[in-house]
Structures are given as structure tokens and as C-alpha cells.
Coordinates of N, CA and C in Angstrom, one line a residue:
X6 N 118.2 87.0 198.0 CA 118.2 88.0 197.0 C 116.9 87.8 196.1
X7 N 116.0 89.0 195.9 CA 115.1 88.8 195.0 C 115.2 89.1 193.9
X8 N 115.2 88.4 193.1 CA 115.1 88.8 191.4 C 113.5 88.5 190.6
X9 N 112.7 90.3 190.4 CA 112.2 90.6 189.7 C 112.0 90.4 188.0
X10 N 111.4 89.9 187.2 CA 111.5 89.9 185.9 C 112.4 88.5 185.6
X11 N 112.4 87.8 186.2 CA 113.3 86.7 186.2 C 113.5 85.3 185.6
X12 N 112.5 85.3 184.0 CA 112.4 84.3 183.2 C 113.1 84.8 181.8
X13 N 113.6 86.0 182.0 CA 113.5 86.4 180.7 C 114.7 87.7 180.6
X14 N 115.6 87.7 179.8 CA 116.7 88.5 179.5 C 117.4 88.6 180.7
X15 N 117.7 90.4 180.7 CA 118.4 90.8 182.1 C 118.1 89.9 183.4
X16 N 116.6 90.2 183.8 CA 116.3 89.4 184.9 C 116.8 87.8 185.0
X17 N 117.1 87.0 184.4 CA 117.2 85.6 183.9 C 118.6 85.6 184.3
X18 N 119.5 86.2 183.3 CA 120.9 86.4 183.0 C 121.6 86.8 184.6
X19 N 120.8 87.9 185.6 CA 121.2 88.0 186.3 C 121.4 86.8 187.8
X20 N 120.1 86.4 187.8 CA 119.4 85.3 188.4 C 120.8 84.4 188.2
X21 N 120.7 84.0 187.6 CA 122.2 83.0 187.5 C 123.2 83.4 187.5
X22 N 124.1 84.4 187.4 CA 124.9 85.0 188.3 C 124.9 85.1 189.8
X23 N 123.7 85.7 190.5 CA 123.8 85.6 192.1 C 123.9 84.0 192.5
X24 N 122.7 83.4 191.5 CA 123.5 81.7 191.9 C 124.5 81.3 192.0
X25 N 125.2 81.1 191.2 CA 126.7 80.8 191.2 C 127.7 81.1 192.4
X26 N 127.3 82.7 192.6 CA 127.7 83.2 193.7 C 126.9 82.3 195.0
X27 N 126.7 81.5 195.1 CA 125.4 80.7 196.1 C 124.8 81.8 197.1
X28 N 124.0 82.8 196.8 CA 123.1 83.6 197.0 C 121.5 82.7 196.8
X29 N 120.9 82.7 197.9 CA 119.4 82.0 198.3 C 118.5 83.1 197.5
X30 N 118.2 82.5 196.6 CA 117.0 84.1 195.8 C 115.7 83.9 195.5
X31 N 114.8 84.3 195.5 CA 112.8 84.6 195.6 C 113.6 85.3 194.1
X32 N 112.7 84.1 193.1 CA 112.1 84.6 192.1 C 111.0 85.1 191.6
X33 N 110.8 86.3 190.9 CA 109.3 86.9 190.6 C 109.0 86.9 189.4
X34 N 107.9 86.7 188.2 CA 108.0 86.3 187.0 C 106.3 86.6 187.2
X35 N 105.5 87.0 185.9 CA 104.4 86.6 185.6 C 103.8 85.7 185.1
X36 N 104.1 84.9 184.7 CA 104.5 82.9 183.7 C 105.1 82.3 184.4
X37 N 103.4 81.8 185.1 CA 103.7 80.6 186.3 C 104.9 79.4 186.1
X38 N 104.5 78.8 184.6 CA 105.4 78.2 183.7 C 106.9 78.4 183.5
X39 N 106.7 79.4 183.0 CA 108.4 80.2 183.0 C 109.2 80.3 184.1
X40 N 108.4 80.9 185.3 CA 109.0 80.9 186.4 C 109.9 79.7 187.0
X41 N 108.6 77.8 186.8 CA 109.6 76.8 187.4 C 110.4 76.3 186.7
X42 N 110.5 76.7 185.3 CA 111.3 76.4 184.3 C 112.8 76.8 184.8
X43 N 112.7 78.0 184.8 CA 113.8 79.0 185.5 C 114.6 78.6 186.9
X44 N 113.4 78.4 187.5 CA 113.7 78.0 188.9 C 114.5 76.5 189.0
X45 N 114.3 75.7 188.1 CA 114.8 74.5 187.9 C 116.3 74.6 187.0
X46 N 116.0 75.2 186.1 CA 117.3 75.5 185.3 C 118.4 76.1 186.3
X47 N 118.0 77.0 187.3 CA 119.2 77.7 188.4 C 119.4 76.5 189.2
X48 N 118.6 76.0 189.3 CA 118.8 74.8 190.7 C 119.8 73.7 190.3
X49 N 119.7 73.4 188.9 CA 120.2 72.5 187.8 C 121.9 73.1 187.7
X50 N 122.4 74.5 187.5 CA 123.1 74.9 187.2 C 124.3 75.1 189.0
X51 N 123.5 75.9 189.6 CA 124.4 76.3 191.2 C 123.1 75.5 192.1
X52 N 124.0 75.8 193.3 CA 123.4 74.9 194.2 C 122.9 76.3 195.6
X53 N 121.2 77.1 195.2 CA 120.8 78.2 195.6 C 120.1 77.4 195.9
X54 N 119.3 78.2 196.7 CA 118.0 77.5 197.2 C 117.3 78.7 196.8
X55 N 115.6 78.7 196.2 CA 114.9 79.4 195.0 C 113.3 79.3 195.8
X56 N 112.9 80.6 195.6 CA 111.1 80.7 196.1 C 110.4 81.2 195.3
X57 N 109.8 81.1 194.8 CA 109.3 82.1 193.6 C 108.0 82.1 193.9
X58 N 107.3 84.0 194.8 CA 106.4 84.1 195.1 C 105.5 84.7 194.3
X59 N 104.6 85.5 194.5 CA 103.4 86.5 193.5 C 104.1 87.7 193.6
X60 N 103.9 88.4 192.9 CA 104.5 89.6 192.3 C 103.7 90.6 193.6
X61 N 102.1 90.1 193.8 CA 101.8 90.8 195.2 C 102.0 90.6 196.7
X62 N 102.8 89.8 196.3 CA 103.4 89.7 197.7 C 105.1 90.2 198.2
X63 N 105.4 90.2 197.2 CA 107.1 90.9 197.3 C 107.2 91.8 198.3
X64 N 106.4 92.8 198.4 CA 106.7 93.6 199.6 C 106.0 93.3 200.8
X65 N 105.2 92.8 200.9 CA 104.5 92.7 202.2 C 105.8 91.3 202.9
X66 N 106.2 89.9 202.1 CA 107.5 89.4 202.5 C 108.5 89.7 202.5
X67 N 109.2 90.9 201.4 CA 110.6 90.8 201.2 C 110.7 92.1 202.8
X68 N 110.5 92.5 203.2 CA 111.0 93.8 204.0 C 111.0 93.3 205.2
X69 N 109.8 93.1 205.9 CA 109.7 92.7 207.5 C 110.9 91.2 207.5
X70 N 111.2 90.8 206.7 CA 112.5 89.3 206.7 C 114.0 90.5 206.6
X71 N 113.7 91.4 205.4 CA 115.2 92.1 205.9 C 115.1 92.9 207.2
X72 N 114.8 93.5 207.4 CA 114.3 94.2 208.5 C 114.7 93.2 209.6
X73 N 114.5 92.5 209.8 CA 114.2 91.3 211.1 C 116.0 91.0 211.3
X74 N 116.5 90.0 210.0 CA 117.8 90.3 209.5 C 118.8 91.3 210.1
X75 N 118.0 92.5 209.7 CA 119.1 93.8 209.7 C 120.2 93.7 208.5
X76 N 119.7 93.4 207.5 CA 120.5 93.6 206.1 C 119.9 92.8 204.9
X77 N 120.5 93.1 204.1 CA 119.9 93.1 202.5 C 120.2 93.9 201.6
X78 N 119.6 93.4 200.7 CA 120.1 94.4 199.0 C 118.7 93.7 198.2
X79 N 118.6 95.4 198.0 CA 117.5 95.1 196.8 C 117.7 95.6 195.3
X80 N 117.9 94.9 194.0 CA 118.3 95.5 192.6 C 117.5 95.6 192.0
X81 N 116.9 97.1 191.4 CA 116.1 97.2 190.7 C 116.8 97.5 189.2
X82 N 115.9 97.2 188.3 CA 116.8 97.6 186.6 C 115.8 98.6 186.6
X83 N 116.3 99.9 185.8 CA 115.4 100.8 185.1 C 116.1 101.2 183.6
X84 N 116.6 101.9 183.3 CA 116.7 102.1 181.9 C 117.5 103.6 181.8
X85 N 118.3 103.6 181.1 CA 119.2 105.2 181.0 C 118.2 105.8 180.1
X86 N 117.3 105.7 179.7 CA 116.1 106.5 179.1 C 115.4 107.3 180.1
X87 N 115.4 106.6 181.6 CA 115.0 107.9 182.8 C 115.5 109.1 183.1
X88 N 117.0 108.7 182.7 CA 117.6 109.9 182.4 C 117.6 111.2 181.8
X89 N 117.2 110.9 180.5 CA 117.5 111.9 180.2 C 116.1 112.1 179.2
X90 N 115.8 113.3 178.6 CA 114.7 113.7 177.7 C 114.4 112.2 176.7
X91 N 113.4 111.6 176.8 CA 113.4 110.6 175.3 C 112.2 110.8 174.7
X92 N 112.2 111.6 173.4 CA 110.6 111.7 173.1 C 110.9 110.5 172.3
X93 N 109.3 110.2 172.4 CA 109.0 108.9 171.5 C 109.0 107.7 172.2
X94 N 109.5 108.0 173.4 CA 109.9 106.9 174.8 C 108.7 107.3 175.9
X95 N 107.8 108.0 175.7 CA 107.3 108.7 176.5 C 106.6 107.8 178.1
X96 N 105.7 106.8 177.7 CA 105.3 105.9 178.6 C 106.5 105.0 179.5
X97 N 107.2 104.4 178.4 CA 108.3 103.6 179.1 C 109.2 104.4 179.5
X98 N 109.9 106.0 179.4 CA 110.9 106.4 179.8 C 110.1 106.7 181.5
X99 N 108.9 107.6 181.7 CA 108.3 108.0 182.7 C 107.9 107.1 183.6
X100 N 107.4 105.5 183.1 CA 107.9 104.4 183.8 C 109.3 104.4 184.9
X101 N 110.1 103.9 184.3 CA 111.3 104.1 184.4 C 111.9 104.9 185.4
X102 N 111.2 106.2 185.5 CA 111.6 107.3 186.0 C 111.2 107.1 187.4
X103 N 110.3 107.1 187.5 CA 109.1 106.4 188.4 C 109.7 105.6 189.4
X104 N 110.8 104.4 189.0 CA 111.3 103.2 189.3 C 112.4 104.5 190.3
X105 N 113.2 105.1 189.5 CA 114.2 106.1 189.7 C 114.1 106.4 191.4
X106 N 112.8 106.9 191.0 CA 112.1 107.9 192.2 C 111.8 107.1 193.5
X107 N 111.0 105.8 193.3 CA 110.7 105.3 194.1 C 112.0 104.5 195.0
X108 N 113.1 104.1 194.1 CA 113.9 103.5 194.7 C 114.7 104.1 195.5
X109 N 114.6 105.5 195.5 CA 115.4 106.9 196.1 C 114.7 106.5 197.3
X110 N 113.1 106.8 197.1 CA 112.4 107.1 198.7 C 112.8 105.9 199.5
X111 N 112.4 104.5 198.5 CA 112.7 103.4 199.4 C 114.0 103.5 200.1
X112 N 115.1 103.7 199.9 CA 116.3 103.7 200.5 C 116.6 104.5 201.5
X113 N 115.9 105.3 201.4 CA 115.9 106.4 203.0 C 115.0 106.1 204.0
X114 N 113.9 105.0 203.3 CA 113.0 104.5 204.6 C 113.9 103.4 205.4
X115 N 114.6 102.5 204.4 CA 115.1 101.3 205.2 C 115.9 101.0 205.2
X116 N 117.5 102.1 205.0 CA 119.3 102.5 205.4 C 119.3 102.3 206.8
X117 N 118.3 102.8 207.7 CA 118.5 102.5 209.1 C 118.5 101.1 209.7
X118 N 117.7 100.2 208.5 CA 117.7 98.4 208.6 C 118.8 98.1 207.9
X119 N 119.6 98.9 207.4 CA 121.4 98.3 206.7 C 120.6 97.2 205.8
X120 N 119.4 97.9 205.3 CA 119.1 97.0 204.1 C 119.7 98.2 202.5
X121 N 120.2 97.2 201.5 CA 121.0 98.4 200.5 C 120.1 98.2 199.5
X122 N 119.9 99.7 198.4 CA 118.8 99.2 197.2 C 119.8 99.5 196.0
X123 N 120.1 99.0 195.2 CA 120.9 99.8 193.9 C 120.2 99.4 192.7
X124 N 119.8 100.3 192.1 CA 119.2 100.5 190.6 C 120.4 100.6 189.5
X125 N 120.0 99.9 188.2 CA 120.7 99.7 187.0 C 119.7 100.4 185.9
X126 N 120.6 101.6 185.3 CA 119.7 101.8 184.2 C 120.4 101.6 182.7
X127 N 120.7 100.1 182.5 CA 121.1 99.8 180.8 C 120.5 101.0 179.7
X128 N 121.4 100.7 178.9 CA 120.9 101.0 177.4 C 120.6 99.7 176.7
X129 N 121.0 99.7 175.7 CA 119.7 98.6 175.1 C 120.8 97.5 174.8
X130 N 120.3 96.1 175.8 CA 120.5 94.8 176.1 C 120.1 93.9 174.7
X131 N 121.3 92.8 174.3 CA 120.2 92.2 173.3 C 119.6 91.2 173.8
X132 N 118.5 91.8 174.1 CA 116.9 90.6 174.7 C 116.1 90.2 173.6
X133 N 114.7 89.4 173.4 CA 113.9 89.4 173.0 C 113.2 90.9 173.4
X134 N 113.5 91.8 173.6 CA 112.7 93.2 173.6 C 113.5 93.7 172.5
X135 N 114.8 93.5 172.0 CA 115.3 94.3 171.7 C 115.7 93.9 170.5
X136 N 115.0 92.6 169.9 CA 115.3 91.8 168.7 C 114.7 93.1 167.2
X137 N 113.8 93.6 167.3 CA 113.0 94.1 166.1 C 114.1 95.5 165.9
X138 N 115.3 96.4 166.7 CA 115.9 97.1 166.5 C 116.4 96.6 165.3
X139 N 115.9 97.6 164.3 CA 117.1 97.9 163.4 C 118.4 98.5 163.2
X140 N 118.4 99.3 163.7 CA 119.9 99.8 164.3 C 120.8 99.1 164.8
X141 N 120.5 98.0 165.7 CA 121.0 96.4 165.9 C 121.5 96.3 165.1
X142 N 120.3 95.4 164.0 CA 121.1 94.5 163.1 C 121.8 94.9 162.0
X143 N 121.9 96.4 161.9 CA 122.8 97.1 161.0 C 123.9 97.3 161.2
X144 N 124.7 97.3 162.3 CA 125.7 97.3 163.2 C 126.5 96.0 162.7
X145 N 127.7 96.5 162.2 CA 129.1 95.7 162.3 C 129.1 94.7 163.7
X146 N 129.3 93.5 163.3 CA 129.7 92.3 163.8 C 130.4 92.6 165.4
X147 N 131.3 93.1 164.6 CA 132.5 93.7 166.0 C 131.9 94.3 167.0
X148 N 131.3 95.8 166.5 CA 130.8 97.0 167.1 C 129.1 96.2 167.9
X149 N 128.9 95.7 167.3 CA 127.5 95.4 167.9 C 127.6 94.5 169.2
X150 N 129.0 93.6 169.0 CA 129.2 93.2 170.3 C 129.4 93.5 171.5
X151 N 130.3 95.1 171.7 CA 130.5 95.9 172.1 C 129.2 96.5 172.4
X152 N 128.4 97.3 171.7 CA 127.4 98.0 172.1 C 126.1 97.6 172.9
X153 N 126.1 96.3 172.2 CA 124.7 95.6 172.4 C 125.4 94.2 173.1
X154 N 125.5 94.3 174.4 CA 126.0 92.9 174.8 C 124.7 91.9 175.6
X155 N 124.9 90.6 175.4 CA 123.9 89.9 175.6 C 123.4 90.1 176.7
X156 N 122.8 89.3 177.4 CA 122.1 89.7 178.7 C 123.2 88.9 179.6
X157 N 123.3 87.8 179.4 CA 124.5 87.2 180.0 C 125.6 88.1 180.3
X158 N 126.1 88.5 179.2 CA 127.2 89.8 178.9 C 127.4 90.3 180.3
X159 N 126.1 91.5 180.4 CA 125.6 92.6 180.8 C 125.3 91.7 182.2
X160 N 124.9 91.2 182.4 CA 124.7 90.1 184.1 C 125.9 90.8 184.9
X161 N 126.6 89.6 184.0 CA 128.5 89.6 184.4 C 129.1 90.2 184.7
X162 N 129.0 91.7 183.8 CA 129.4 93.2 184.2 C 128.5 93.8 185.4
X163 N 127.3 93.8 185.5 CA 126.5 94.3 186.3 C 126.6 93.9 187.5
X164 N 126.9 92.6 188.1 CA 127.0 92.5 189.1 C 128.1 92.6 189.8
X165 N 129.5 92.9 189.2 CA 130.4 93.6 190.0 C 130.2 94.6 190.6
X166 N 129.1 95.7 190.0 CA 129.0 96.8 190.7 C 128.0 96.5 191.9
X167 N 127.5 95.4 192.4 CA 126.4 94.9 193.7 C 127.7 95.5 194.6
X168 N 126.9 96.2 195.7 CA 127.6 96.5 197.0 C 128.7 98.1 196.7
X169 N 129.2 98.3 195.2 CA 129.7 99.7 195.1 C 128.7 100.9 195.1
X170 N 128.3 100.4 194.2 CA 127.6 101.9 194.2 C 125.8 101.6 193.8
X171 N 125.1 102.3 194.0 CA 123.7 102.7 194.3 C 122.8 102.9 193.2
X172 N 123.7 103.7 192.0 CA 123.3 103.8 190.5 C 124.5 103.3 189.8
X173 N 124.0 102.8 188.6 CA 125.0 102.3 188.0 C 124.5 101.9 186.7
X174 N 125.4 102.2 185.6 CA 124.5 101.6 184.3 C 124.7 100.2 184.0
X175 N 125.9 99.6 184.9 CA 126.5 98.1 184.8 C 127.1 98.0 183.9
X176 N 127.9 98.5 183.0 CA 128.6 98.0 181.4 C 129.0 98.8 181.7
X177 N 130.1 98.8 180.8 CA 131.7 99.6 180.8 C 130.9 100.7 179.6
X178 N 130.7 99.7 178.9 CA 129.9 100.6 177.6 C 129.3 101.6 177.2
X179 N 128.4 100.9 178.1 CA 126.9 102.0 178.2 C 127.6 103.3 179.5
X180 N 128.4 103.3 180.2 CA 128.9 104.7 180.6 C 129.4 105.3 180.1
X181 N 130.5 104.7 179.2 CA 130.9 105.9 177.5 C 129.6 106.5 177.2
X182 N 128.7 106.3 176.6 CA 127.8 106.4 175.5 C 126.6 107.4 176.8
X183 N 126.8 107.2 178.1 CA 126.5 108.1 179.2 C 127.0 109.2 179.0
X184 N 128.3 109.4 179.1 CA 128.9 110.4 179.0 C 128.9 111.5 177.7
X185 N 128.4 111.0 176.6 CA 128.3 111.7 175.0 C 127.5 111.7 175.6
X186 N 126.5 110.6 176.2 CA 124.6 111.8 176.3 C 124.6 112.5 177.0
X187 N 125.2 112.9 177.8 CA 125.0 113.9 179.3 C 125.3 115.1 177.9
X188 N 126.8 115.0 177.5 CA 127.2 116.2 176.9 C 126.4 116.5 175.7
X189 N 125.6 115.7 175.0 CA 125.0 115.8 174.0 C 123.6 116.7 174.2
X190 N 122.9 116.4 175.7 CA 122.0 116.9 176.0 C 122.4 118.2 176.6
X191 N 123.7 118.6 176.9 CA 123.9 120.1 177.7 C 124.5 120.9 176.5
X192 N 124.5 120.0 175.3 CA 124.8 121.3 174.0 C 123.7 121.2 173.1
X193 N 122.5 120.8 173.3 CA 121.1 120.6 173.3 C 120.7 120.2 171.9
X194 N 121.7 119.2 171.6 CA 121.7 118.2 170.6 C 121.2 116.7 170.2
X195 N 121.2 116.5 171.8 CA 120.9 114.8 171.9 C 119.2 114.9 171.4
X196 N 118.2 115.9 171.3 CA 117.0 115.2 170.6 C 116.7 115.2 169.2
X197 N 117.9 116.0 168.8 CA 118.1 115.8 167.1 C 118.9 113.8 166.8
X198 N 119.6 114.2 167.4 CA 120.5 112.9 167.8 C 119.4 111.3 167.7
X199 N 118.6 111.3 169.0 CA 118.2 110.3 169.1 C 116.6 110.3 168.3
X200 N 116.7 111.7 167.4 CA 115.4 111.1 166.7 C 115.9 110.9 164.8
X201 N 117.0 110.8 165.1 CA 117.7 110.3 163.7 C 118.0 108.8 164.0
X202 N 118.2 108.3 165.2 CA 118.6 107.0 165.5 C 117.0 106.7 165.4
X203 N 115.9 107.1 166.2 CA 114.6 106.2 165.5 C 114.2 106.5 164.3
X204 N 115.2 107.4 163.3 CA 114.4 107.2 162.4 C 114.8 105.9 161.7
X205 N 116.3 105.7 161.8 CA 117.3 104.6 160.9 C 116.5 103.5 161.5
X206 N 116.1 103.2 163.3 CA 115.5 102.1 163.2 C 114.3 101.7 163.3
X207 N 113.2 102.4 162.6 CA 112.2 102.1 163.2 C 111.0 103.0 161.6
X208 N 111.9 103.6 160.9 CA 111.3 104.0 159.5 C 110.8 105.4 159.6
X209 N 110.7 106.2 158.3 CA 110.6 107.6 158.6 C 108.4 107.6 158.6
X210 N 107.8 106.5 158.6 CA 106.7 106.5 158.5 C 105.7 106.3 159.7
X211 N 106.7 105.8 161.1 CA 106.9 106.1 162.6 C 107.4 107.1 162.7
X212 N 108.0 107.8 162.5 CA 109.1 109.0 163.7 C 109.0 109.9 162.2
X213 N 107.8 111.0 162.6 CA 108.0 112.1 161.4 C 108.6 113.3 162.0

């Protein structure tokens, strides 16, 4: 299993989950450092066996090995902001989107190698990305646990859905709060909606 982004939050959180499961996983990381840090801490924790190549090499290794194989799974994270309209998200939502798109085409090139791709698009994980939310730390004790669950949390939940289904937001949670946005966006409310939430977090001297 390859795990992407894998020193840090989601990526990290997940990484040790497929361990456990004793899943053999290629870690990818930009922080040569971080990476054997990681790679040692999983090795320390389950008993995987761990590669951690260049970020430019992922595809030119990971495919011709499933391929060869004749199976695999590949998990990309993208973000429920691909979803749907997010101004003020503009770079990172169309990112994101991007992720969406590509992982579509990838899956129709290589279903016939019974290789599987499934994308995760969370709402907001509490990471170090997601530390400076004020809307976070304004949030009741209770409710915030609920809403904003750690990355560990979110691992835990997320990886039951490996092998069901193809999209998935991974949290029980974040598909409630899917479901208000779908509807929120088809009674053409959700950009009033989510530019009141950046205003609460983020000040009316950002978001006019």
C-alpha cells in the first residue's frame, strides 16, 4: 500500500492503521527526515515492512508492480471542498478537484489490472493545517469532538470504507454535514452559509 503525505496528519494517522492491519506500505513524504522518523515509528509500532521512495518515482514503480500482481488499491485524500462551489478556497478547492478528476481517469485505465483507486474527500480534520481555525476553537468541547475529529479519529473511520466504496468522505460525520451541503447548495444558500463561517473564522478584514 502506498501512503502519500505520510509524516504528517491524515497521511500519518492513516499509515498506521494499514500497519496494524500488517499491510507492506511505500511511504511518500517531502522531509527526508520526517519520512524515517515515520518509517521507524510504524516499524516500532506493527510489524509492515516500509519503502519510502521520491515523490517522482511513485508512478513510474507503483503501477507496472500492480499490474504485474494483477491487484492493488490505490487511496487518494482530496477534500469535500471539490465538491461543491467554495469561494475563497479557490486554488486549494480546484486542486482538489483535479485530484477528483484524475483519479476517475486513473481507474478506468487500470480496473482491467483488478487494481482499485478510492478517494477520500474529509471536511476539516484537526491537523496542524487546521490548528489556526477559529471556528475550531470556538466550538463546545463535546461538539468539536464530534465535528473535528483527530486524524487518528478519522484514520479509524476511514479505513473501513477501503474495499466498499470508491468515494467516500470516511466519517460518519462529515456525511451528515454532506448532506445539509448538497441541500444547502440546491436551495442556493450554502455561499451565504460558508462565507459567514469564514467570516467567524478568519475576521471580517479577510472575507469582505
Amino acid at each position: 500500500m502506498v501512503v502519500t503525505g505520510s509524516t504528517d496528519g491524515i497521511g500519518k494517522a492513516y499509515a498506521i492503521e494499514l500497519a496494524k492491519r500488517k499491510m507492506d506500505l511505500v511511504l511518500i513524504s517531502r522531509t527526508l527526515q520526517k519520512l524515517n522518523d515515520t518509517a521507524n515509528e510504524i516499524s516500532d509500532r506493527a510489524d509492515s515492512r516500509i519503502s519510502d521512495p521520491k515523490v517522482s518515482q511513485m508512478t513510474r514503480m507503483l503501477l507496472p508492480h500492480m499490474k504485474q500482481r494483477k491487484r492493488g488499491m490505490i487511496v487518494f485524500v482530496g477534500s469535500i471542498v471539490q465538491v461543491f462551489k467554495s469561494p475563497y478556497f479557490v486554488n486549494y478547492s480546484g486542486t482538489k478537484a483535479f485530484v477528483g478528476h484524475f483519479v476517475n481517469c486513473l481507474t478506468r485505465e487500470i480496473s482491467h489490472h483488478n487494481i482499485q483507486t478510492q478517494i477520500l474527500i474529509p471536511s476539516v480534520v484537526d491537523t496542524n493545517m487546521s490548528k489556526g481555525d477559529h471556528f475550531m476553537r470556538k466550538m463546545h468541547d463535546w461538539l468539536r469532538a464530534f465535528a473535528y475529529p483527530t486524524a487518528t479519529t478519522y484514520a479509524s473511520w476511514a479505513i473501513c470504507t477501503l474495499g466498499w466504496c470508491k468515494f467516500a468522505t470516511g466519517y460518519w460525520f462529515f456525511d451528515c454535514t454532506k448532506v445539509f451541503s448538497i441541500m444547502g447548495e440546491n436551495l442556493g444558500i450554502m455561499p451565504f452559509v460558508l462565507r459567514q463561517i469564514l467570516r467567524f473564522s478568519y475576521g471580517s478584514k479577510v472575507i469582505n
